[in-house]
Amino acid sequence: EAAVTQSPRNKVTVTGGNVTLSCRQTNSHNYMYWYRQDTGHGLRLIHYSYGAGNLQIGDVPDGYKATRTTQEDFFLLLELASPSQTSLYFCASSDVLGGYEQYFGPGTRLTVL
Amino acid sequence: GDSVTQMQGQVTLSEDDFLFINCTYSTTWYPTLFWYVQYPGEGPQLLLKVTTANNKGISRGFEATYDKGTTSFHLQKASVQESDSAVYYCVLGNSNYQLIWGSGTKLIIKP
């Protein structure tokens, strides 16, 4: 069964803080995604990657960096966190050959004070 | 660019009621349309997928159809249960294999 895990599940930091969110998938999928979810906006794509070392910019990339170290691991970095980045973050993976279906992790709730 | 609009932010029904959720989409590509469902405390999961080839999808008692003429996409279920309480997202797959998400419709089922 498809498996995407995220850590931490909850994180509180202060304005200007440095945060790293981690995602690991064991689906052997090529594509991985980072989204943020806010009330009234659905899911918005931050960054995505189609393989180790690759990074593509999504729709709301400002203030975020990402790195794909292996096929399994994708990280989201907030180097100077701001209160506007308080949100629920989801990681997902997909295999283009299998169509569009994306498999999601359980989410990380980030609060920036 | 590609976009999806869900006008119903919340729908409240009683058990055994008929469910109908609607969204509209805009794309220059051949649309692949999805309904994702998100239960409390979980990430979204695929409920149904519809392409120009099949026009309709059925899963877990839900049925999805799309109308190319009005660029609308519907989700319906004949008889909802309390376990169907969740947020339902209308989603468009674009030519870059990205998903464009609607804002979601929260379904509340009164016991």
Short mmCIF file of C-alpha atoms in Angstrom, two decimals:
data_model
loop_
_atom_site.label_atom_id
_atom_site.label_comp_id
_atom_site.label_asym_id
_atom_site.label_seq_id
_atom_site.Cartn_x
_atom_site.Cartn_y
_atom_site.Cartn_z
CA GLU A 1 0.00 0.00 0.00
CA ALA A 2 1.12 3.54 -0.79
CA ALA A 3 2.88 5.20 2.11
CA VAL A 4 3.85 8.83 2.66
CA THR A 5 5.04 9.92 6.07
CA GLN A 6 5.74 13.41 7.38
CA SER A 7 7.62 14.75 10.37
CA PRO A 8 7.12 16.51 12.62
CA ARG A 9 3.33 16.37 12.83
CA ASN A 10 3.19 19.61 14.73
CA LYS A 11 5.70 22.44 14.97
CA VAL A 12 5.69 25.80 16.71
CA THR A 13 8.36 28.37 15.96
CA VAL A 14 8.87 32.11 16.27
CA THR A 15 9.07 34.76 13.59
CA GLY A 16 12.49 34.58 11.93
CA GLY A 17 13.01 30.98 12.98
CA ASN A 18 14.44 28.21 10.82
CA VAL A 19 12.17 25.23 10.13
CA THR A 20 12.61 22.04 8.13
CA LEU A 21 9.66 19.79 7.30
CA SER A 22 10.44 16.24 6.21
CA CYS A 23 8.63 13.86 3.91
CA ARG A 24 9.41 10.28 2.97
CA GLN A 25 7.58 8.06 0.48
CA THR A 26 8.02 4.33 0.02
CA ASN A 27 5.96 4.13 -3.18
CA SER A 28 8.94 4.29 -5.54
CA HIS A 29 7.24 7.30 -7.12
CA ASN A 30 9.15 9.77 -9.21
CA TYR A 31 7.13 12.88 -8.35
CA MET A 32 6.88 14.49 -4.92
CA TYR A 33 5.00 17.63 -3.95
CA TRP A 34 4.69 20.12 -1.11
CA TYR A 35 1.35 21.87 -0.58
CA ARG A 36 -0.05 24.23 1.97
CA GLN A 37 -3.69 24.12 2.99
CA ASP A 38 -5.50 27.17 4.30
CA THR A 39 -9.19 27.71 4.92
CA GLY A 40 -10.92 28.95 1.78
CA HIS A 41 -7.98 28.17 -0.52
CA GLY A 42 -7.94 24.43 -0.90
CA LEU A 43 -4.43 23.11 -1.50
CA ARG A 44 -1.78 25.31 -3.07
CA LEU A 45 1.39 23.91 -4.59
CA ILE A 46 4.64 25.25 -3.15
CA HIS A 47 7.33 23.13 -4.83
CA TYR A 48 7.58 19.79 -6.53
CA SER A 49 10.24 17.45 -7.85
CA TYR A 50 10.43 14.68 -10.40
CA GLY A 51 13.54 13.02 -9.02
CA ALA A 52 16.55 13.27 -6.74
CA GLY A 53 18.30 16.60 -7.20
CA ASN A 54 15.43 18.10 -9.20
CA LEU A 55 13.27 20.99 -8.02
CA GLN A 56 10.38 22.75 -9.71
CA ILE A 57 8.63 25.91 -8.56
CA GLY A 58 4.96 25.72 -7.76
CA ASP A 59 2.30 28.40 -7.45
CA VAL A 60 3.21 29.88 -4.03
CA PRO A 61 7.01 29.44 -3.67
CA ASP A 62 7.92 32.72 -1.95
CA GLY A 63 9.60 32.19 1.40
CA TYR A 64 10.14 28.47 0.83
CA LYS A 65 13.03 26.35 -0.34
CA ALA A 66 12.93 22.63 -1.00
CA THR A 67 15.42 19.87 -1.59
CA ARG A 68 15.01 16.32 -2.89
CA THR A 69 17.93 14.32 -1.59
CA THR A 70 16.82 10.86 -2.72
CA GLN A 71 13.88 9.37 -4.54
CA GLU A 72 12.27 8.80 -1.14
CA ASP A 73 13.02 12.05 0.70
CA PHE A 74 11.76 15.58 0.07
CA PHE A 75 12.31 18.48 2.46
CA LEU A 76 10.67 21.88 2.79
CA LEU A 77 12.76 24.66 4.33
CA LEU A 78 11.56 27.90 5.86
CA GLU A 79 14.71 29.88 6.63
CA LEU A 80 13.04 33.01 8.02
CA ALA A 81 9.60 31.92 9.10
CA SER A 82 6.80 34.49 9.15
CA PRO A 83 3.29 34.35 10.68
CA SER A 84 1.83 34.22 7.15
CA GLN A 85 3.39 30.75 6.83
CA THR A 86 1.25 29.37 9.64
CA SER A 87 -0.60 26.61 7.85
CA LEU A 88 -1.16 22.89 7.39
CA TYR A 89 1.47 21.41 5.09
CA PHE A 90 0.98 18.26 3.03
CA CYS A 91 3.47 16.19 1.13
CA ALA A 92 2.35 13.93 -1.71
CA SER A 93 3.85 11.56 -4.23
CA SER A 94 2.76 10.28 -7.62
CA ASP A 95 3.87 8.21 -10.54
CA VAL A 96 3.08 9.88 -13.82
CA LEU A 97 2.96 6.53 -15.53
CA GLY A 98 0.11 5.65 -13.17
CA GLY A 99 -1.83 8.79 -14.00
CA TYR A 100 -2.48 11.83 -11.90
CA GLU A 101 -3.33 10.18 -8.61
CA GLN A 102 -1.36 11.68 -5.77
CA TYR A 103 -0.89 9.95 -2.43
CA PHE A 104 -0.80 12.26 0.56
CA GLY A 105 0.89 12.17 3.93
CA PRO A 106 -0.96 13.01 7.16
CA GLY A 107 0.19 16.63 7.23
CA THR A 108 2.31 18.89 9.43
CA ARG A 109 0.68 21.73 11.30
CA LEU A 110 3.07 24.67 11.54
CA THR A 111 2.47 27.66 13.77
CA VAL A 112 4.70 30.72 13.50
CA LEU A 113 4.28 33.07 16.46
CA GLY B 1 -4.69 29.63 -16.94
CA ASP B 2 -6.29 26.49 -15.58
CA SER B 3 -8.76 27.01 -12.74
CA VAL B 4 -11.45 25.31 -10.69
CA THR B 5 -14.33 26.96 -8.85
CA GLN B 6 -16.39 25.37 -6.06
CA MET B 7 -19.19 27.67 -4.96
CA GLN B 8 -20.64 25.48 -2.21
CA GLY B 9 -18.48 26.00 0.85
CA GLN B 10 -20.64 23.82 3.08
CA VAL B 11 -23.54 21.43 2.59
CA THR B 12 -25.63 20.10 5.48
CA LEU B 13 -27.80 17.02 4.95
CA SER B 14 -29.55 14.33 6.96
CA GLU B 15 -28.78 10.63 6.64
CA ASP B 16 -30.31 9.05 3.50
CA ASP B 17 -30.54 12.44 1.74
CA PHE B 18 -29.38 12.90 -1.85
CA LEU B 19 -26.02 14.62 -2.30
CA PHE B 20 -25.14 16.84 -5.24
CA ILE B 21 -21.98 18.94 -5.36
CA ASN B 22 -21.04 20.99 -8.36
CA CYS B 23 -17.94 22.76 -9.61
CA THR B 24 -16.85 24.51 -12.79
CA TYR B 25 -13.47 24.35 -14.48
CA SER B 26 -11.46 26.16 -17.11
CA THR B 27 -8.67 24.66 -19.16
CA THR B 28 -7.31 24.64 -22.69
CA TRP B 29 -6.18 21.01 -22.22
CA TYR B 30 -8.22 17.82 -22.44
CA PRO B 31 -9.52 17.72 -18.88
CA THR B 32 -8.87 14.98 -16.38
CA LEU B 33 -11.08 15.69 -13.40
CA PHE B 34 -11.02 14.28 -9.91
CA TRP B 35 -12.92 14.33 -6.68
CA TYR B 36 -10.68 13.99 -3.65
CA VAL B 37 -12.07 13.49 -0.15
CA GLN B 38 -10.42 14.59 3.07
CA TYR B 39 -11.51 13.18 6.41
CA PRO B 40 -10.66 15.01 9.64
CA GLY B 41 -7.00 14.68 10.61
CA GLU B 42 -5.99 13.04 7.35
CA GLY B 43 -4.54 14.00 4.01
CA PRO B 44 -6.75 14.06 0.91
CA GLN B 45 -7.37 10.77 -0.90
CA LEU B 46 -8.66 10.07 -4.37
CA LEU B 47 -12.38 9.32 -4.56
CA LEU B 48 -13.10 9.42 -8.29
CA LYS B 49 -11.39 10.17 -11.57
CA VAL B 50 -13.10 11.11 -14.83
CA THR B 51 -11.49 11.65 -18.21
CA THR B 52 -12.74 12.67 -21.63
CA ALA B 53 -12.64 9.00 -22.51
CA ASN B 54 -15.10 7.76 -19.91
CA ASN B 55 -17.18 10.85 -18.93
CA LYS B 56 -18.26 9.16 -15.69
CA GLY B 57 -16.74 7.58 -12.61
CA ILE B 58 -18.29 5.49 -9.85
CA SER B 59 -16.78 4.56 -6.51
CA ARG B 60 -18.02 3.77 -3.00
CA GLY B 61 -21.58 4.72 -3.96
CA PHE B 62 -20.50 8.10 -5.37
CA GLU B 63 -20.91 9.03 -9.02
CA ALA B 64 -19.09 11.79 -10.87
CA THR B 65 -19.94 13.17 -14.28
CA TYR B 66 -18.76 16.13 -16.27
CA ASP B 67 -20.40 18.30 -18.88
CA LYS B 68 -17.99 19.59 -21.50
CA GLY B 69 -20.54 22.07 -22.84
CA THR B 70 -20.95 23.89 -19.54
CA THR B 71 -17.46 22.94 -18.23
CA SER B 72 -19.03 21.68 -15.04
CA PHE B 73 -18.24 18.64 -12.93
CA HIS B 74 -20.65 17.00 -10.52
CA LEU B 75 -20.45 14.61 -7.59
CA GLN B 76 -23.57 12.85 -6.39
CA LYS B 77 -24.65 10.11 -4.04
CA ALA B 78 -28.15 8.71 -3.69
CA SER B 79 -28.15 8.23 0.09
CA VAL B 80 -25.52 9.76 2.35
CA GLN B 81 -24.41 8.32 5.64
CA GLU B 82 -22.81 9.95 8.65
CA SER B 83 -19.49 8.39 7.64
CA ASP B 84 -19.54 10.53 4.48
CA SER B 85 -18.91 13.65 6.55
CA ALA B 86 -15.73 15.13 5.07
CA VAL B 87 -14.42 17.85 2.79
CA TYR B 88 -14.77 17.13 -0.94
CA TYR B 89 -12.41 18.76 -3.41
CA CYS B 90 -12.96 19.20 -7.11
CA VAL B 91 -9.57 18.91 -8.83
CA LEU B 92 -8.36 19.46 -12.38
CA GLY B 93 -5.31 17.72 -13.81
CA ASN B 94 -3.39 19.97 -16.16
CA SER B 95 -0.97 19.32 -19.01
CA ASN B 96 2.04 19.45 -16.64
CA TYR B 97 0.63 16.61 -14.50
CA GLN B 98 -0.15 19.10 -11.75
CA LEU B 99 -3.39 19.19 -9.81
CA ILE B 100 -5.42 22.40 -9.63
CA TRP B 101 -7.60 22.34 -6.50
CA GLY B 102 -10.96 23.87 -5.79
CA SER B 103 -11.56 25.44 -2.38
CA GLY B 104 -13.50 22.43 -1.08
CA THR B 105 -17.05 21.66 0.04
CA LYS B 106 -17.53 20.59 3.63
CA LEU B 107 -20.26 17.97 3.94
CA ILE B 108 -21.99 17.76 7.31
CA ILE B 109 -24.38 14.87 7.92
CA LYS B 110 -26.86 15.26 10.75
CA PRO B 111 -27.52 11.93 12.51
#
